[in-house]
Coordinates of C-alpha atoms (C1' of nucleotides) and ligand atoms in Angstrom, one line a residue:
Chain Q
M1 CA 4.0 -24.8 -6.2
A2 CA 5.9 -27.4 -3.9
R3 CA 4.6 -28.5 -1.0
K4 CA 7.7 -28.1 0.6
T5 CA 8.0 -24.5 -0.3
L6 CA 4.6 -23.9 0.9
D7 CA 5.5 -25.3 4.2
A8 CA 8.0 -23.5 4.5
V9 CA 6.7 -20.3 4.3
Q10 CA 4.0 -21.3 6.5
L11 CA 6.4 -21.8 9.1
A12 CA 8.2 -18.6 8.8
L13 CA 4.5 -17.0 9.3
A14 CA 3.6 -19.0 11.9
S15 CA 6.9 -17.9 13.6
I16 CA 6.1 -14.1 13.6
D17 CA 3.6 -12.5 15.8
G18 CA 1.0 -10.7 14.5
F19 CA 1.1 -9.7 10.7
A20 CA 4.1 -9.8 8.5
S21 CA 5.1 -8.3 5.4
A22 CA 6.2 -10.5 2.3
Q23 CA 9.5 -9.2 2.8
E24 CA 9.6 -9.4 6.4
I25 CA 8.7 -13.3 5.8
H26 CA 11.3 -13.2 3.0
A27 CA 13.9 -12.1 5.6
R28 CA 12.9 -14.5 8.2
L29 CA 13.3 -17.6 5.9
R30 CA 16.8 -16.7 5.0
E31 CA 17.6 -16.2 8.5
T32 CA 16.4 -19.7 9.3
G33 CA 18.5 -21.3 6.6
H34 CA 15.6 -21.7 3.7
S35 CA 17.0 -19.8 0.5
L36 CA 13.6 -18.9 -1.5
G37 CA 13.3 -15.9 -4.0
L38 CA 11.1 -13.2 -2.9
T39 CA 9.0 -14.1 -6.2
T40 CA 8.2 -17.4 -4.7
V41 CA 7.4 -16.0 -1.3
Y42 CA 4.9 -13.8 -3.1
R43 CA 3.3 -16.5 -4.8
C44 CA 3.0 -18.6 -1.9
L45 CA 1.1 -16.0 0.1
R46 CA -1.4 -15.3 -2.6
S47 CA -2.0 -18.9 -2.9
M48 CA -2.5 -19.0 0.6
T49 CA -4.8 -16.3 0.9
G50 CA -6.9 -17.3 -1.6
D51 CA -7.5 -20.7 0.2
H52 CA -8.2 -18.5 3.4
R53 CA -5.3 -20.1 5.2
V54 CA -4.1 -16.7 5.9
D55 CA -5.2 -13.2 6.5
F56 CA -4.3 -10.3 4.5
V57 CA -4.6 -6.5 5.4
R58 CA -3.1 -3.2 4.1
R59 CA -0.8 -1.1 6.4
D60 CA -1.1 2.4 6.5
D61 CA 1.5 3.2 4.0
G62 CA -0.1 0.5 1.5
E63 CA 2.1 -2.3 2.2
G64 CA 0.6 -5.8 2.3
A65 CA 0.6 -7.9 5.6
Y66 CA -0.1 -11.5 6.1
R67 CA -1.0 -13.4 9.2
F68 CA -1.6 -17.0 9.6
C69 CA -4.9 -17.8 10.7
G70 CA -4.3 -20.0 13.6
T71 CA -3.1 -17.0 15.6
S72 CA -5.4 -15.8 17.9
H73 CA -7.5 -12.5 17.0
H74 CA -6.2 -9.4 19.0
H75 CA -5.6 -5.5 18.7
H76 CA -2.7 -3.6 19.7
L77 CA -2.5 -0.2 21.9
V78 CA 0.7 1.4 20.8
C79 CA 2.6 4.5 22.2
R80 CA 3.2 7.2 19.7
S81 CA 6.1 8.2 21.6
C82 CA 8.2 5.2 22.5
G83 CA 6.4 2.5 20.3
D84 CA 5.7 0.5 23.2
T85 CA 3.0 -2.1 22.3
V86 CA 0.4 -3.8 24.4
E87 CA -2.1 -6.5 23.3
V88 CA -5.6 -5.6 24.1
Q89 CA -8.8 -7.8 24.3
A90 CA -11.8 -6.3 22.2
E91 CA -14.9 -8.4 22.9
A92 CA -16.9 -5.2 22.5
V93 CA -15.4 -4.4 19.3
E94 CA -15.5 -7.8 17.6
S95 CA -19.4 -8.0 18.2
W96 CA -20.0 -4.4 17.0
A97 CA -17.9 -4.7 13.8
Q98 CA -20.2 -8.0 13.1
T99 CA -23.5 -6.6 14.0
V100 CA -22.7 -3.3 12.2
G101 CA -21.7 -5.3 9.1
E102 CA -24.6 -7.6 9.0
A103 CA -27.0 -4.9 9.7
S104 CA -25.7 -3.5 6.0
N105 CA -26.3 -7.0 4.5
F106 CA -22.1 -7.3 4.0
R107 CA -20.9 -10.8 4.1
D108 CA -17.3 -12.1 4.7
L109 CA -16.5 -9.0 7.5
H110 CA -13.1 -8.2 8.1
H111 CA -11.9 -5.4 10.3
T112 CA -8.8 -3.3 11.2
V113 CA -8.6 -1.5 14.6
E114 CA -5.6 0.4 15.6
L115 CA -5.2 2.2 19.1
T116 CA -2.6 4.8 19.7
G117 CA -1.6 6.8 22.8
I118 CA 0.9 8.2 25.0
C119 CA 2.0 5.5 27.5
A120 CA 2.2 6.1 31.3
S121 CA 6.3 6.6 31.3
C122 CA 6.4 8.8 28.4
S123 CA 4.0 10.9 29.7
G124 CA 5.9 12.0 32.6
R125 CA 4.1 10.8 35.5
Chain M
M1 CA 0.0 25.9 -0.5
A2 CA -2.3 28.5 -1.9
R3 CA -6.0 28.6 -1.0
K4 CA -6.7 28.9 -4.3
T5 CA -5.3 25.6 -4.8
L6 CA -6.8 24.0 -2.1
D7 CA -10.3 25.1 -3.1
A8 CA -10.0 23.4 -6.7
V9 CA -9.3 20.3 -5.3
Q10 CA -12.0 20.4 -2.8
L11 CA -14.4 21.4 -5.6
A12 CA -13.2 18.6 -7.6
L13 CA -13.4 16.3 -4.9
A14 CA -16.7 17.3 -4.0
S15 CA -18.1 16.7 -7.7
I16 CA -16.9 13.3 -7.4
D17 CA -19.4 10.7 -6.0
G18 CA -17.6 8.5 -3.4
F19 CA -14.1 7.7 -3.2
A20 CA -11.7 9.0 -6.1
S21 CA -7.9 8.6 -6.4
A22 CA -5.4 10.9 -6.6
Q23 CA -5.1 10.4 -10.4
E24 CA -8.9 10.7 -10.7
I25 CA -9.0 14.0 -9.4
H26 CA -6.5 15.1 -11.4
A27 CA -7.9 14.1 -14.2
R28 CA -11.3 15.8 -13.1
L29 CA -9.1 19.1 -12.5
R30 CA -8.1 18.9 -16.0
E31 CA -11.0 18.3 -17.6
T32 CA -12.6 21.1 -15.5
G33 CA -10.3 23.4 -16.9
H34 CA -7.7 23.8 -13.9
S35 CA -4.3 22.5 -14.9
L36 CA -2.6 21.8 -11.9
G37 CA 0.6 19.3 -11.5
L38 CA -0.1 15.7 -9.8
T39 CA 2.5 16.4 -7.3
T40 CA 0.0 19.8 -6.1
V41 CA -2.7 17.0 -5.8
Y42 CA -0.8 14.8 -3.7
R43 CA 0.0 17.8 -1.4
C44 CA -3.4 19.2 -1.1
L45 CA -4.8 15.8 -0.3
R46 CA -2.3 15.0 2.1
S47 CA -2.8 18.4 3.9
M48 CA -6.6 17.7 3.9
T49 CA -6.5 14.3 5.2
G50 CA -4.1 15.9 8.1
D51 CA -6.8 18.2 8.9
H52 CA -9.5 15.5 8.7
R53 CA -11.2 17.5 6.0
V54 CA -11.0 14.3 3.9
D55 CA -11.2 10.6 4.4
F56 CA -8.6 8.3 3.1
V57 CA -8.9 4.6 2.4
R58 CA -7.1 2.0 0.9
R59 CA -8.2 -0.1 -1.9
D60 CA -7.7 -3.5 -2.5
D61 CA -4.7 -3.3 -4.6
G62 CA -3.1 -0.7 -2.2
E63 CA -4.4 2.5 -4.4
G64 CA -5.4 5.1 -2.0
A65 CA -8.9 6.8 -2.2
Y66 CA -9.6 10.1 -0.9
R67 CA -13.7 11.7 -0.4
F68 CA -14.4 14.9 0.9
C69 CA -16.0 14.7 4.0
G70 CA -17.7 16.2 7.1
T71 CA -16.0 17.1 10.5
S72 CA -17.8 14.5 12.5
H73 CA -16.1 11.5 13.8
H74 CA -17.3 8.4 12.1
H75 CA -16.1 5.1 10.5
H76 CA -16.4 3.1 7.3
L77 CA -17.9 -0.1 6.1
V78 CA -16.2 -0.3 2.5
C79 CA -16.9 -3.2 0.4
R80 CA -13.5 -5.2 -0.7
S81 CA -15.3 -5.8 -4.4
C82 CA -16.8 -2.4 -5.6
G83 CA -15.5 0.0 -3.3
D84 CA -19.1 1.1 -2.1
T85 CA -18.9 2.5 1.4
V86 CA -21.1 3.1 4.1
E87 CA -20.6 5.5 7.2
V88 CA -21.3 3.7 10.6
Q89 CA -22.0 5.0 13.9
A90 CA -19.5 3.2 16.6
E91 CA -20.9 4.3 20.0
A92 CA -19.9 1.1 21.2
V93 CA -16.3 1.4 19.9
E94 CA -15.6 4.9 21.3
S95 CA -16.5 4.2 24.6
W96 CA -14.4 0.8 24.3
A97 CA -11.3 2.9 23.2
Q98 CA -11.5 5.3 25.6
T99 CA -11.7 2.4 28.7
V100 CA -9.2 0.0 27.2
G101 CA -6.7 3.0 26.7
E102 CA -7.2 4.2 30.3
A103 CA -6.8 0.8 31.6
S104 CA -3.5 0.6 30.3
N105 CA -2.5 4.3 31.4
F106 CA -2.2 5.5 28.1
R107 CA -3.4 9.1 27.5
D108 CA -4.1 11.3 24.3
L109 CA -6.0 8.2 23.0
H110 CA -6.4 8.1 19.1
H111 CA -7.9 5.2 17.4
T112 CA -8.4 3.8 13.7
V113 CA -11.5 1.4 13.0
E114 CA -11.8 0.2 9.5
L115 CA -14.7 -2.4 8.5
T116 CA -14.7 -4.2 5.3
G117 CA -16.8 -6.7 3.8
I118 CA -18.6 -7.8 0.5
C119 CA -21.6 -6.0 -0.2
A120 CA -25.1 -7.3 -0.7
S121 CA -25.1 -6.7 -4.4
C122 CA -21.6 -8.0 -4.9
S123 CA -22.2 -11.2 -3.0
G124 CA -24.7 -12.3 -5.8
R125 CA -27.6 -12.8 -3.6
Chain N
dA1 C1' 17.9 -45.8 -17.2
dA2 C1' 16.7 -42.5 -20.9
dC3 C1' 14.0 -39.1 -22.4
dA4 C1' 10.3 -35.9 -22.9
dA5 C1' 6.5 -32.9 -20.7
dT6 C1' 5.1 -30.4 -17.3
dT7 C1' 5.6 -27.8 -13.2
dA8 C1' 8.6 -24.9 -10.1
dT9 C1' 11.9 -21.2 -9.2
dG10 C1' 14.0 -16.6 -9.4
dA11 C1' 16.8 -13.1 -11.5
dA12 C1' 16.0 -9.2 -13.8
dA13 C1' 12.9 -6.2 -15.8
dA14 C1' 8.6 -3.7 -15.9
dT15 C1' 4.7 -1.6 -13.5
dG16 C1' 2.5 1.6 -11.2
dG17 C1' 1.3 4.6 -7.0
dT18 C1' 3.4 7.9 -4.5
dT19 C1' 7.4 10.9 -2.8
dT20 C1' 11.8 13.6 -3.3
dT21 C1' 14.3 16.9 -5.4
dC22 C1' 14.9 21.3 -7.2
dA23 C1' 14.9 25.1 -10.9
dT24 C1' 11.4 27.8 -11.9
dT25 C1' 7.3 30.9 -11.0
dC26 C1' 4.2 33.2 -8.0
dC27 C1' 3.3 36.1 -3.9
dT28 C1' 3.8 39.2 -0.1
dG29 C1' 5.4 43.0 2.3
dT30 C1' 8.6 46.7 2.3
Chain K
dA1 C1' 10.4 48.0 -7.9
dC2 C1' 12.9 44.7 -5.3
dA3 C1' 14.2 41.1 -2.0
dG4 C1' 12.6 37.2 0.4
dG5 C1' 9.8 33.5 0.9
dA6 C1' 6.2 30.1 -0.6
dA7 C1' 4.3 27.6 -4.2
dT8 C1' 4.4 24.9 -8.2
dG9 C1' 5.3 20.6 -11.4
dA10 C1' 8.5 18.1 -14.3
dA11 C1' 11.5 14.8 -13.9
dA12 C1' 13.9 11.2 -11.1
dA13 C1' 13.9 8.5 -7.4
dC14 C1' 11.7 5.1 -4.6
dC15 C1' 9.3 0.9 -3.2
dA16 C1' 6.1 -2.9 -3.0
dT17 C1' 4.4 -6.0 -6.2
dT18 C1' 3.7 -8.5 -10.8
dT19 C1' 5.3 -10.0 -15.2
dT20 C1' 8.7 -12.3 -18.1
dC21 C1' 11.2 -15.9 -19.4
dA22 C1' 15.3 -18.7 -19.1
dT23 C1' 16.6 -22.3 -15.9
dA24 C1' 16.0 -26.3 -12.7
dA25 C1' 13.6 -29.7 -11.1
dT26 C1' 10.0 -33.1 -11.0
dT27 C1' 6.9 -36.4 -12.9
dG28 C1' 5.6 -40.0 -16.2
dT29 C1' 6.2 -43.2 -20.2
dT30 C1' 9.0 -46.1 -22.5
Ligands
LIG1 ZN1 -11.1 -7.5 16.3
LIG2 ZN1 -16.3 9.5 6.4
LIG3 ZN1 -19.5 -4.5 -3.1
LIG4 ZN1 -14.4 6.5 16.5

DNA sequence: AACAATTATGAAAATGGTTTTCATTCCTGT
DNA sequence: ACAGGAATGAAAACCATTTTCATAATTGTT
């Protein structure tokens, strides 16, 4: 893989807040002038996750999502009615996840935390 | 959906140790004489996960896996290598989720928490 | 420069799990 | 028995991802 190509993908990924699917990254690349094939985007992402340069998770629908590792780790509180999103701190969860995983002798721990609810304006008052 | 069908799927699921994919459950059903279509198996599983009667997780390759489960609220620590699963208690997370949601004036809070890692036997030591 | 060998790329096809469609079968109540 | 509704499943559609393979770009050698 050409470094030039890897850099383009990394830049696109870094320009997106949070996780993005391969196809979303591909779309962003085309928006910014780069014309890379979807196949190449997949190839780069696989290489980058292998090097732990990007995080990989599965969304609920099974689609894979990628995130540049430099991005600060946080979680979201999403309104099920209007989709409004708030970023939340999760100190308590971070330490809990680590502690619980180690207690079971698991290594290389990751976690997915998704909070949902009905926001103030959607709940009427 | 007919109760008879739901029961057959639940029985098949209960006869399998740990998680099983829809197709594995379908195969088990055929082995035990029941001739249910794959479509119906998917329908039953969707209904059961909606009722929280079975747990649903995504395997590393994106395939969904199901397991018959009690009704108590809990979370999972899943090995990304062999799929082995440990149920974990999450007192700290339950209260955190509630507190964080209320702090943002959200109501009717839900949460999804998945822990993954590499289990002791898979990590080689 | 010229040329061969190696690598990178991407369009199209293949893959595979899951969902939709829709015609048919099964139930239920009258 | 009969009509109306629910349940079923084979086949087709879907869609993210992977594989193929022919072409383009790069690198190295003479
Ligand atoms: Zn976290
Ligand atoms: Zn469970
Ligand atoms: Zn394991
Ligand atoms: Zn919980």
